[in-house]
Amino acid sequence: MDKQHVESSARGIRIEGLTKRYGEGDTAVDALKGVDMQVAPGEVVGLIGPSGSGKSTLLKCLGAVIEPTAGRMTLGQDVIYDNGWKIPDLRALRRDKIGFVFQAPYLISFLDVTDNVALLPMLAGKPNAESRKRAMELLEALDVAHRAKAMPSQLSGGEQQRVSIARGLVNRPPVILADEPTAALDSERALAVVRILNQMAKQYETAIIIVTHDEKIIPTFKRIYHIRDGKTHEEAGEGRSFD
Amino acid sequence: MISLAGRDILHAWGKFIFTGVGLGLLIGVTLTMAGVYRGMVDDANVLLDNSGADLWVVQQDTLGPYAESSSIYDDTYRGILGMSGVARAANVTYLTMQVRQLGDGKARDVRAMVVGITPDGPCHPGQPGYLVDGRHLTRGHYEAVADIATGFALGDHIQIRRNEYTVVGLTRRMVSSGGDPMVFIPLKDAQEAQFLKDNDAIVRQRARTEQNPALNRPGVPGLLDAVIASQSTNPSVNAVLVQIEPGADPDAVAEPIRRWKRLTVYTRAQMQDILIAKLIATSAKQIGMFLVILAIVSAAIVAFIIYTLTMGKIREIAVLKLIGTKNRTIAAMILQEAVALGLIGFVVGKISATFWAPIFPKYVLLEPGDALRGFVAVVVICVLASVLAIRAALKVDPAEAIGG
């Protein structure tokens, strides 16, 4: 690992020896067995592996949704987990420091596009006008500003996913966790979404981890973490250009 | 911060409004049930008010004349008139029966309380307080003043027992404690209607009297005729209504009547207690049970609706929790929706009850106080009903938003 990468990773996300055990005694299952991973700001890495390999468990641990059994997680300069949560308010951590992009966009059906995106800063206590302004900037960057007043049910799948990305980015989190973000999209739209994620990662200095099975987008990653039986190993990706 | 509940309601306003209307009709029924009870109480109070009496003199040891049968001699009032503190006294009879309206194509029976009064004028106890049309009774026989709820009109002919009466006046809100409209007729006619036997029975009675050697003595001329005459007339009334002099104490006036006339006397407060606490007590409990059941049904419906609406948003709630929404924000959203549903229901229910109450055959009194209590009950029920949905929502694992 080069020096520049190590320095920048100090501001990204880093996990060391992360384990997760479900159950106890004879029925205990080790879903993660000492996972190491680090993603630098502005970097997009792939996390791939077969079903049951521990991808979702790792994503849930990274997202502070479930508690690991042991290990250490660092987000920027902050230690989040070190054999126990070090942050008292995980809800605020998820709201302010982690962006989520899901397989299905899961937009809030009763909010229009702008408010779907603006909701996060509003939840963080930002004024409505400022939240909506920030949401509009992102919607413009993602080329869906013209649907700002539309309801989610009126959007195409690609538009919904772009709104979902905007929602993940709106609080400028240092890390975005994307769970199969292109699974429901055709090749062209899938590549478009990954291109956008790469642009946003660079523009906002965000570390992005994309969990995927999608063969179409795997060649675009420069670095890939393979996960199997709860262990990861890192390898270089093709880093294919989008052009 | 935007109102999540408001946005959700606006998004699915059709579903919300229709659900609220359904709930509102149920609340309308509940308010109407309360109105039925209030109407019964009001009928009882109106009955007392309209009698114009301060004291009710009735047969000893009875709860008459409204709650039990009571029979006292019709000359008793003369003695009462001479007692201290008594301003006016009048005989009265009450008889609930079917009154037949006569006329071509008009013949129909009306359930009514026939009140026998002496045609002394409007200031005397027992008289209809005011008329909406026509005049008071002035003759001793065959005239009637009817409450407009009977459906009778001036000049109509009605039949009570064997006699025919002409409606000469119409009054309003003169009803029995059961809500039946009143028909006022002269006292003598009312006594006859209440106590007179049919012709066959009179013939048989005369024959029995003639055959009785104690009553038909050859050596006592005129005895048989006197006995038969006494059997053919009835000197009884149900009660004497007494108005006391201004400033007189009702209890002080009542006591000597009880003592010297050996009759039971009720004051206004005692009669009110008899009517409300005894006469309509069972009906009140019946309505109370209905109200409790309707409240439980309303609560169950609100709980079910809110629970179903919440379960329909379970994935969105998981996303909201995942992106950092506080539990209290989610709970507030569900609570606000439940209360909004209750508010829609209450408005619809109040409007419905106001529109359909006058159609009811008996008086339905919708009191603002009951509406206010109903409103508070609806809000409380909605808050309680939302607890189930809030518990379910708070149990949602934010991890559900992430696949796998």
XYZ file of C-alpha atoms in Angstrom:
647
model
C 0.000 0.000 0.000
C 1.553 3.337 -1.037
C 2.164 6.180 1.408
C -0.416 8.503 -0.136
C -3.112 5.841 0.191
C -2.341 5.209 3.866
C -2.409 8.932 4.690
C -5.709 9.503 2.940
C -7.244 6.417 4.509
C -6.766 8.060 7.869
C -9.723 10.228 6.868
C -11.771 7.413 5.282
C -13.116 4.291 6.922
C -10.892 1.610 8.380
C -11.814 -1.667 10.048
C -9.460 -4.094 11.701
C -10.147 -7.623 12.889
C -13.894 -7.182 12.801
C -15.821 -10.248 13.905
C -19.485 -10.919 14.263
C -20.923 -13.973 15.970
C -24.637 -14.834 15.894
C -25.972 -17.048 18.683
C -24.106 -18.777 21.440
C -22.660 -22.158 22.292
C -23.191 -25.014 19.839
C -25.472 -22.927 17.656
C -23.063 -19.994 17.317
C -22.307 -18.877 13.778
C -19.338 -16.684 12.952
C -20.525 -14.461 10.134
C -17.365 -12.313 10.125
C -14.016 -13.712 11.150
C -11.565 -10.877 11.543
C -12.317 -8.662 8.568
C -9.833 -5.933 7.630
C -10.762 -3.180 5.238
C -9.926 0.419 4.533
C -11.370 2.883 2.047
C -9.901 6.310 1.433
C -11.915 9.494 0.871
C -12.880 9.842 -2.772
C -12.359 6.126 -3.351
C -14.976 3.657 -4.580
C -14.346 0.005 -3.732
C -16.337 -3.098 -4.541
C -17.349 -5.694 -1.980
C -18.302 -8.922 -3.682
C -18.959 -12.431 -2.563
C -21.508 -15.237 -2.815
C -24.745 -15.358 -0.889
C -24.185 -16.105 2.793
C -20.584 -14.958 2.671
C -21.194 -12.152 5.179
C -21.614 -9.115 2.877
C -24.811 -7.885 4.454
C -23.514 -8.533 7.967
C -20.406 -6.497 7.190
C -22.539 -3.696 5.718
C -24.775 -3.678 8.803
C -21.737 -3.501 11.073
C -20.245 -0.679 9.007
C -23.601 1.097 9.087
C -23.767 0.845 12.891
C -27.009 -1.070 12.535
C -25.814 -4.195 14.342
C -23.042 -4.431 16.870
C -19.936 -6.405 15.966
C -18.605 -8.955 18.439
C -15.033 -7.688 18.363
C -12.618 -5.594 16.345
C -12.110 -1.929 15.670
C -13.730 0.583 13.311
C -12.469 4.071 12.605
C -14.297 6.750 10.652
C -11.971 9.613 9.802
C -10.207 10.388 13.066
C -13.036 8.985 15.189
C -12.935 5.517 16.687
C -16.486 4.243 16.310
C -16.019 0.761 17.626
C -13.265 -0.821 19.641
C -14.613 -4.010 21.164
C -17.678 -1.951 21.974
C -19.388 1.163 20.586
C -17.438 4.315 21.329
C -20.122 6.638 20.008
C -23.113 7.115 22.341
C -25.631 8.158 19.689
C -25.505 5.674 16.822
C -28.637 7.208 15.325
C -26.866 10.552 14.927
C -23.789 8.738 13.602
C -25.874 7.107 10.873
C -27.615 10.385 10.110
C -24.504 12.594 9.924
C -21.568 10.347 9.035
C -22.911 7.495 6.917
C -24.903 7.633 3.706
C -26.957 4.680 2.554
C -27.937 3.694 -0.960
C -30.125 0.618 -1.179
C -30.817 -2.066 -3.747
C -34.328 -0.679 -4.121
C -34.345 3.087 -3.667
C -36.800 2.936 -0.719
C -37.764 6.543 -1.052
C -40.385 7.805 1.376
C -43.529 7.475 -0.722
C -45.375 10.406 0.851
C -42.564 12.950 0.379
C -41.708 14.551 -2.929
C -38.226 14.222 -4.415
C -36.877 17.391 -2.806
C -38.106 16.523 0.657
C -36.914 12.923 0.347
C -33.424 14.338 -0.022
C -33.866 17.308 2.309
C -35.257 15.152 5.116
C -31.819 14.166 6.413
C -30.489 17.666 7.031
C -33.897 18.559 8.481
C -33.578 15.629 10.890
C -30.153 16.963 11.793
C -31.737 20.264 12.762
C -30.973 22.305 9.680
C -33.605 24.877 8.639
C -36.045 23.685 5.970
C -34.963 26.298 3.410
C -31.270 25.480 3.788
C -32.002 21.735 3.640
C -34.010 22.113 0.456
C -31.338 24.321 -1.099
C -28.720 21.692 -0.430
C -31.035 18.994 -1.792
C -31.617 20.979 -4.979
C -27.884 21.380 -5.529
C -27.442 17.631 -5.389
C -30.481 16.953 -7.550
C -29.036 19.300 -10.147
C -25.670 17.568 -9.926
C -27.408 14.240 -10.434
C -29.565 15.606 -13.273
C -32.932 14.998 -11.601
C -33.677 18.574 -10.553
C -36.464 18.719 -13.147
C -38.331 16.071 -11.101
C -37.891 17.923 -7.823
C -41.623 18.198 -7.141
C -42.504 14.727 -8.372
C -43.529 11.955 -6.014
C -41.363 8.820 -5.967
C -44.045 6.745 -7.695
C -43.812 9.106 -10.699
C -40.099 8.461 -11.253
C -38.362 5.853 -13.384
C -36.098 3.291 -11.682
C -32.954 5.194 -12.709
C -34.349 8.498 -11.452
C -35.332 6.911 -8.155
C -31.837 5.536 -7.705
C -30.285 8.930 -8.430
C -32.571 10.519 -5.840
C -31.525 7.782 -3.438
C -27.867 8.670 -4.113
C -28.623 12.329 -3.516
C -30.210 11.378 -0.194
C -27.114 9.365 0.713
C -24.870 12.361 -0.063
C -26.905 15.248 1.260
C -25.345 15.372 4.724
C -21.864 15.141 3.132
C -21.064 11.933 5.015
C -17.446 10.701 4.953
C -18.678 7.252 3.904
C -21.469 5.861 1.753
C -22.581 2.252 1.937
C -24.294 1.116 -1.245
C -26.106 -2.216 -1.122
C -26.541 -3.616 -4.644
C -27.434 -0.168 -6.031
C -27.594 -1.387 -9.644
C -29.410 -4.697 -9.157
C -32.696 -3.419 -10.515
C -31.202 -1.451 -13.423
C -30.263 -2.325 -16.972
C -26.597 -2.160 -18.104
C -26.707 1.414 -19.316
C -28.398 2.768 -16.205
C -26.249 0.606 -13.928
C -23.061 2.051 -15.385
C -24.536 5.528 -15.181
C -25.212 5.064 -11.454
C -21.658 3.833 -10.810
C -20.287 6.739 -12.817
C -22.298 9.140 -10.689
C -21.080 7.469 -7.489
C -17.486 7.832 -8.677
C -18.053 11.499 -9.545
C -19.645 12.166 -6.180
C -16.885 10.337 -4.346
C -14.321 12.612 -5.956
C -16.395 15.769 -5.675
C -17.318 15.321 -2.007
C -14.270 13.335 -0.860
C -16.533 10.478 0.175
C -15.443 6.885 0.710
C -17.913 4.591 -1.045
C -18.313 0.847 -0.538
C -20.496 -0.851 -3.105
C -21.776 -4.341 -2.341
C -22.615 -5.975 -5.642
C -23.107 -9.133 -7.630
C -23.441 -7.160 -10.810
C -20.931 -8.385 -13.401
C -21.489 -5.229 -15.453
C -20.020 -2.909 -12.862
C -17.353 -5.078 -11.236
C -14.753 -4.169 -13.921
C -15.124 -0.481 -13.032
C -13.632 -0.896 -9.521
C -9.956 -0.156 -8.963
C -9.996 -2.113 -5.728
C -12.196 -5.013 -4.772
C -12.719 -6.821 -1.491
C -13.767 -10.421 -1.882
C -15.585 -11.867 1.066
C -16.058 -15.597 1.598
C -16.920 -17.482 4.774
C -16.594 -14.296 6.814
C -13.088 -13.380 5.658
C -12.015 -10.764 3.158
C -9.110 -10.539 0.820
C -8.253 -7.523 -1.230
C -7.319 -7.477 -4.900
C -6.829 -4.874 -7.560
C -9.702 -4.334 -9.964
C -9.631 -3.468 -13.627
C -10.607 0.127 -12.977
C -12.176 0.257 -16.422
C -13.010 3.695 -17.705
C -16.662 4.692 -18.177
C -15.962 6.199 -21.579
C -38.751 20.104 10.169
C -41.621 19.087 7.927
C -44.660 17.305 9.296
C -44.310 13.677 8.270
C -47.864 12.930 9.411
C -49.228 15.865 7.421
C -47.406 14.754 4.288
C -48.575 11.159 4.695
C -52.176 12.291 5.173
C -51.998 14.576 2.122
C -50.435 11.795 0.077
C -53.214 9.317 0.881
C -55.990 11.826 1.637
C -58.698 9.827 -0.105
C -58.079 6.745 1.988
C -57.770 8.896 5.068
C -60.976 10.845 4.462
C -63.051 7.750 3.691
C -61.715 6.024 6.791
C -62.460 9.155 8.816
C -65.996 9.310 7.443
C -66.578 5.675 8.419
C -65.255 6.333 11.886
C -67.270 9.564 12.003
C -70.547 7.751 11.403
C -69.723 5.521 14.364
C -68.913 8.579 16.484
C -72.174 10.134 15.260
C -74.071 7.110 16.563
C -72.241 7.439 19.888
C -73.092 11.146 20.186
C -76.689 10.369 19.265
C -76.898 7.708 21.986
C -75.724 10.302 24.490
C -78.311 12.665 22.994
C -81.053 10.070 23.478
C -80.177 9.880 27.169
C -80.064 13.675 27.470
C -83.398 13.817 25.676
C -84.933 11.444 28.223
C -83.647 13.538 31.105
C -84.839 16.693 29.388
C -88.262 15.151 28.761
C -88.474 14.375 32.464
C -87.515 17.925 33.398
C -89.867 19.381 30.807
C -92.651 17.245 32.233
C -92.031 18.747 35.657
C -91.605 22.273 34.278
C -94.757 22.088 32.217
C -96.847 20.827 35.100
C -96.278 24.224 36.689
C -96.347 22.589 40.114
C -94.180 23.059 43.173
C -95.672 20.081 45.011
C -97.222 16.820 43.849
C -99.853 15.397 46.208
C -100.403 11.709 45.518
C -101.823 8.562 47.051
C -100.093 7.645 50.277
C -96.958 5.503 49.899
C -96.882 5.648 46.116
C -94.399 7.239 43.718
C -97.234 8.622 41.563
C -98.378 10.017 39.326
C -95.589 9.441 36.741
C -93.751 6.436 38.134
C -96.631 4.530 39.764
C -100.416 4.595 39.667
C -101.943 6.930 42.182
C -105.556 7.561 43.021
C -106.935 10.213 45.346
C -110.385 11.785 45.661
C -111.041 14.704 43.414
C -112.293 16.887 46.263
C -109.004 16.627 48.117
C -107.729 19.755 46.429
C -110.274 21.907 48.240
C -108.786 21.040 51.600
C -105.281 21.606 50.272
C -106.236 25.052 48.952
C -107.019 26.103 52.471
C -103.625 25.185 53.844
C -100.915 27.653 54.654
C -98.538 28.594 51.855
C -100.682 27.118 49.063
C -101.409 29.542 46.224
C -103.141 27.230 43.736
C -104.101 23.567 43.548
C -105.589 21.585 40.701
C -106.597 18.015 40.020
C -104.862 16.162 37.242
C -105.053 12.751 35.619
C -102.486 11.090 33.376
C -103.205 8.190 31.073
C -100.905 6.932 28.333
C -102.939 5.395 25.553
C -103.577 5.218 21.824
C -105.441 8.264 20.566
C -107.221 7.816 17.267
C -107.246 10.596 14.715
C -110.525 10.583 12.797
C -111.295 11.787 9.305
C -111.405 10.575 5.752
C -108.104 9.025 4.905
C -106.578 10.396 8.084
C -107.514 7.660 10.555
C -104.443 6.673 12.495
C -103.440 5.900 16.046
C -100.987 8.054 17.962
C -99.353 7.007 21.220
C -99.964 9.891 23.593
C -100.281 10.801 27.232
C -103.816 12.061 27.828
C -103.819 14.666 30.575
C -107.015 15.612 32.321
C -107.067 19.234 33.508
C -109.625 21.664 34.770
C -110.105 24.392 32.163
C -109.002 27.150 34.511
C -106.656 29.037 32.218
C -102.951 29.034 31.518
C -101.696 30.093 34.953
C -103.048 27.099 36.793
C -100.976 24.015 37.498
C -101.249 21.263 34.943
C -102.140 23.576 32.058
C -100.082 23.645 28.870
C -97.696 26.530 29.383
C -98.001 28.145 26.000
C -99.690 27.504 22.715
C -98.224 27.699 19.240
C -101.684 27.904 17.688
C -105.354 27.990 18.667
C -106.643 28.506 22.210
C -106.724 26.898 25.636
C -109.527 24.627 26.832
C -112.587 26.683 27.773
C -115.388 24.133 27.818
C -115.922 21.299 30.209
C -116.174 18.580 27.555
C -114.931 17.340 24.175
C -112.123 19.798 23.509
C -108.457 18.958 23.278
C -105.123 20.748 23.156
C -102.430 18.580 21.559
C -98.679 18.685 21.277
C -97.644 19.236 17.660
C -95.593 16.014 17.849
C -98.894 14.117 17.677
C -99.276 15.361 14.116
C -102.748 16.702 14.871
C -103.910 20.010 13.390
C -106.412 22.562 14.616
C -109.938 21.369 13.954
C -108.967 17.727 13.755
C -111.271 15.247 15.427
C -109.756 12.644 17.691
C -111.256 9.748 19.605
C -110.379 8.906 23.191
C -112.236 5.845 24.413
C -115.815 6.296 23.319
C -115.824 10.099 23.007
C -114.811 12.386 20.165
C -112.853 15.582 20.733
C -112.010 18.607 18.612
C -108.452 19.902 18.669
C -108.726 23.600 19.610
C -105.083 24.347 20.475
C -101.583 23.186 19.691
C -98.628 23.279 22.031
C -94.967 22.234 21.841
C -92.529 20.156 23.944
C -95.277 18.863 26.214
C -94.248 15.254 26.576
C -94.357 12.440 29.080
C -91.211 11.116 30.731
C -91.229 8.444 28.018
C -91.284 11.089 25.298
C -94.916 10.555 24.266
C -96.649 13.801 23.245
C -99.432 15.042 25.497
C -103.097 15.595 24.667
C -104.926 17.775 27.196
C -108.652 17.213 27.693
C -111.097 18.406 30.360
C -110.732 16.636 33.704
C -114.228 15.106 33.756
C -113.696 13.541 30.348
C -110.281 12.291 31.406
C -111.678 10.706 34.565
C -114.292 8.965 32.462
C -111.678 7.844 29.963
C -109.495 6.468 32.719
C -112.017 4.836 34.998
C -115.261 4.272 33.108
C -116.068 0.673 32.204
C -117.536 -0.400 28.898
C -121.336 -0.724 28.535
C -121.454 -4.514 28.910
C -119.446 -4.320 32.097
C -121.759 -1.613 33.458
C -124.849 -3.734 32.672
C -123.281 -6.730 34.406
C -122.298 -4.561 37.386
C -125.847 -3.245 37.724
C -127.259 -6.764 37.583
C -124.862 -7.925 40.304
C -125.794 -4.933 42.462
C -129.521 -5.556 42.003
C -129.060 -9.154 43.021
C -127.214 -8.190 46.158
C -129.840 -8.166 48.976
C -127.692 -5.870 51.060
C -127.793 -3.170 48.394
C -131.285 -3.765 47.013
C -133.459 -3.615 50.102
C -137.217 -3.451 49.509
C -137.621 -1.267 52.576
C -135.056 1.334 51.539
C -136.210 3.084 48.388
C -133.518 4.881 46.470
C -130.620 2.899 47.912
C -130.107 0.826 44.781
C -130.137 3.916 42.549
C -127.654 5.649 44.832
C -125.296 2.685 44.829
C -125.514 2.314 41.053
C -124.890 6.025 40.612
C -121.788 5.853 42.801
C -120.527 2.905 40.793
C -121.073 4.692 37.509
C -119.100 7.794 38.365
C -115.510 8.023 39.459
C -114.402 10.668 41.901
C -110.692 9.872 41.592
C -107.785 11.770 40.115
C -104.131 10.770 39.947
C -102.669 13.737 41.756
C -103.223 17.251 42.952
C -100.697 19.742 41.611
C -99.915 22.523 44.038
C -98.371 25.928 43.465
C -97.041 27.548 46.604
C -97.021 31.209 47.448
C -93.923 33.196 46.457
C -91.214 32.855 49.091
C -92.848 29.873 50.782
C -90.683 26.876 51.641
C -91.880 23.800 49.707
C -90.951 21.422 52.530
C -92.756 23.558 55.072
C -95.889 23.611 52.912
C -95.664 19.885 52.182
C -95.332 18.730 55.767
C -98.831 19.642 57.050
C -100.393 18.162 53.899
C -98.604 14.888 54.617
C -99.596 15.014 58.242
C -103.206 16.106 58.095
C -104.360 14.799 54.750
C -102.497 11.492 55.094
C -101.186 11.763 51.588
C -97.719 11.617 50.119
C -96.304 14.928 48.910
C -93.282 15.330 46.725
C -91.311 18.486 46.173
C -89.780 19.357 42.821
C -86.386 17.931 43.802
C -87.945 14.688 45.060
C -90.051 14.297 41.927
C -87.010 14.966 39.764
C -85.187 12.251 41.662
C -88.067 9.817 41.100
C -88.174 10.541 37.379
C -84.448 10.518 36.689
C -83.011 8.190 39.315
C -85.846 5.658 39.312
C -88.002 5.903 36.223
C -85.308 6.214 33.562
C -82.460 4.641 35.530
C -82.608 1.317 33.674
C -82.810 3.057 30.299
C -79.862 5.232 31.292
C -77.806 2.151 32.218
C -78.820 0.553 28.918
C -77.617 3.599 26.995
C -74.495 3.757 29.152
C -73.681 0.190 28.151
C -74.171 1.100 24.504
C -71.837 4.066 24.924
C -69.163 1.901 26.522
C -69.454 -0.716 23.773
C -69.388 1.944 21.047
C -66.314 3.538 22.643
C -64.566 0.157 22.710
C -65.582 -0.569 19.097
C -64.378 2.905 18.032
C -61.063 2.363 19.826
C -60.666 -1.055 18.198
C -61.423 0.375 14.750
C -58.998 3.297 15.172
C -56.338 0.923 16.504
C -56.864 -1.456 13.598
C -56.795 1.326 10.998
C -53.707 2.998 12.424
C -51.975 -0.353 12.867
C -52.755 -1.307 9.256
C -51.606 2.086 7.946
C -48.380 1.764 9.948
C -47.711 -1.790 8.801
C -48.112 -0.568 5.230
C -45.158 1.753 5.828
C -42.920 -0.701 7.623
C -40.111 -0.549 5.059
C -40.234 3.236 5.048
C -40.097 3.274 8.838
C -37.044 1.007 8.670
C -35.427 3.448 6.233
C -36.340 6.408 8.430
C -34.756 4.688 11.426
C -31.690 3.727 9.415
C -31.078 7.275 8.242
C -31.267 8.520 11.793
C -34.856 9.497 12.479
C -35.533 9.558 16.198
C -38.070 7.166 17.668
C -40.083 10.075 18.996
C -40.361 11.557 15.492
C -41.770 8.269 14.200
C -44.062 7.905 17.239
C -45.248 11.500 16.766
C -46.035 10.797 13.115
C -48.239 7.819 14.033
C -49.821 9.650 16.956
C -50.609 12.717 14.846
C -52.173 10.544 12.164
C -54.330 8.790 14.765
C -55.450 12.085 16.263
C -56.096 13.540 12.790
C -58.229 10.512 11.990
C -60.091 11.067 15.244
C -60.605 14.762 14.437
C -62.002 13.973 11.001
C -64.202 11.325 12.597
C -65.408 13.713 15.289
C -66.288 16.471 12.814
C -68.140 14.013 10.574
C -69.832 12.450 13.611
C -70.941 15.792 15.045
C -72.325 16.953 11.710
C -74.073 13.604 11.133
C -75.615 13.580 14.604
C -76.798 17.193 14.188
C -78.492 16.329 10.913
C -80.137 13.075 11.887
C -81.121 13.895 15.492
C -84.320 15.769 14.507
C -85.469 12.765 12.473
C -85.620 10.534 15.560
C -89.164 9.922 16.811
C -88.200 10.818 20.378
C -86.350 13.907 21.501
C -82.564 13.768 21.022
C -80.740 16.521 22.864
C -77.177 17.132 21.662
C -75.513 19.190 24.348
C -72.280 21.152 23.699
C -70.895 19.684 26.934
C -71.431 16.161 25.616
C -69.782 17.138 22.328
C -66.792 18.487 24.257
C -66.583 15.324 26.380
C -66.974 13.269 23.197
C -64.141 15.202 21.582
C -61.845 14.584 24.548
C -62.850 10.898 24.572
C -62.116 10.609 20.828
C -58.671 12.152 21.276
C -57.905 9.896 24.255
C -59.160 6.826 22.382
C -57.045 7.735 19.340
C -53.956 8.252 21.491
C -54.496 4.898 23.219
C -55.312 3.185 19.933
C -52.083 4.439 18.367
C -49.991 2.815 21.110
C -50.199 -0.579 19.402
C -48.976 0.840 16.088
C -46.253 2.896 17.774
C -44.991 -0.205 19.592
C -44.880 -2.090 16.297
C -43.091 0.787 14.561
C -40.499 1.144 17.301
C -39.781 -2.562 17.103
C -38.892 -2.292 13.419
C -35.238 -3.107 12.923
C -33.460 -0.518 10.766
C -31.452 -3.436 9.408
C -34.591 -4.456 7.500
C -33.796 -1.639 5.071
C -30.565 -3.392 4.187
C -30.952 -6.602 2.238
C -29.535 -9.992 3.195
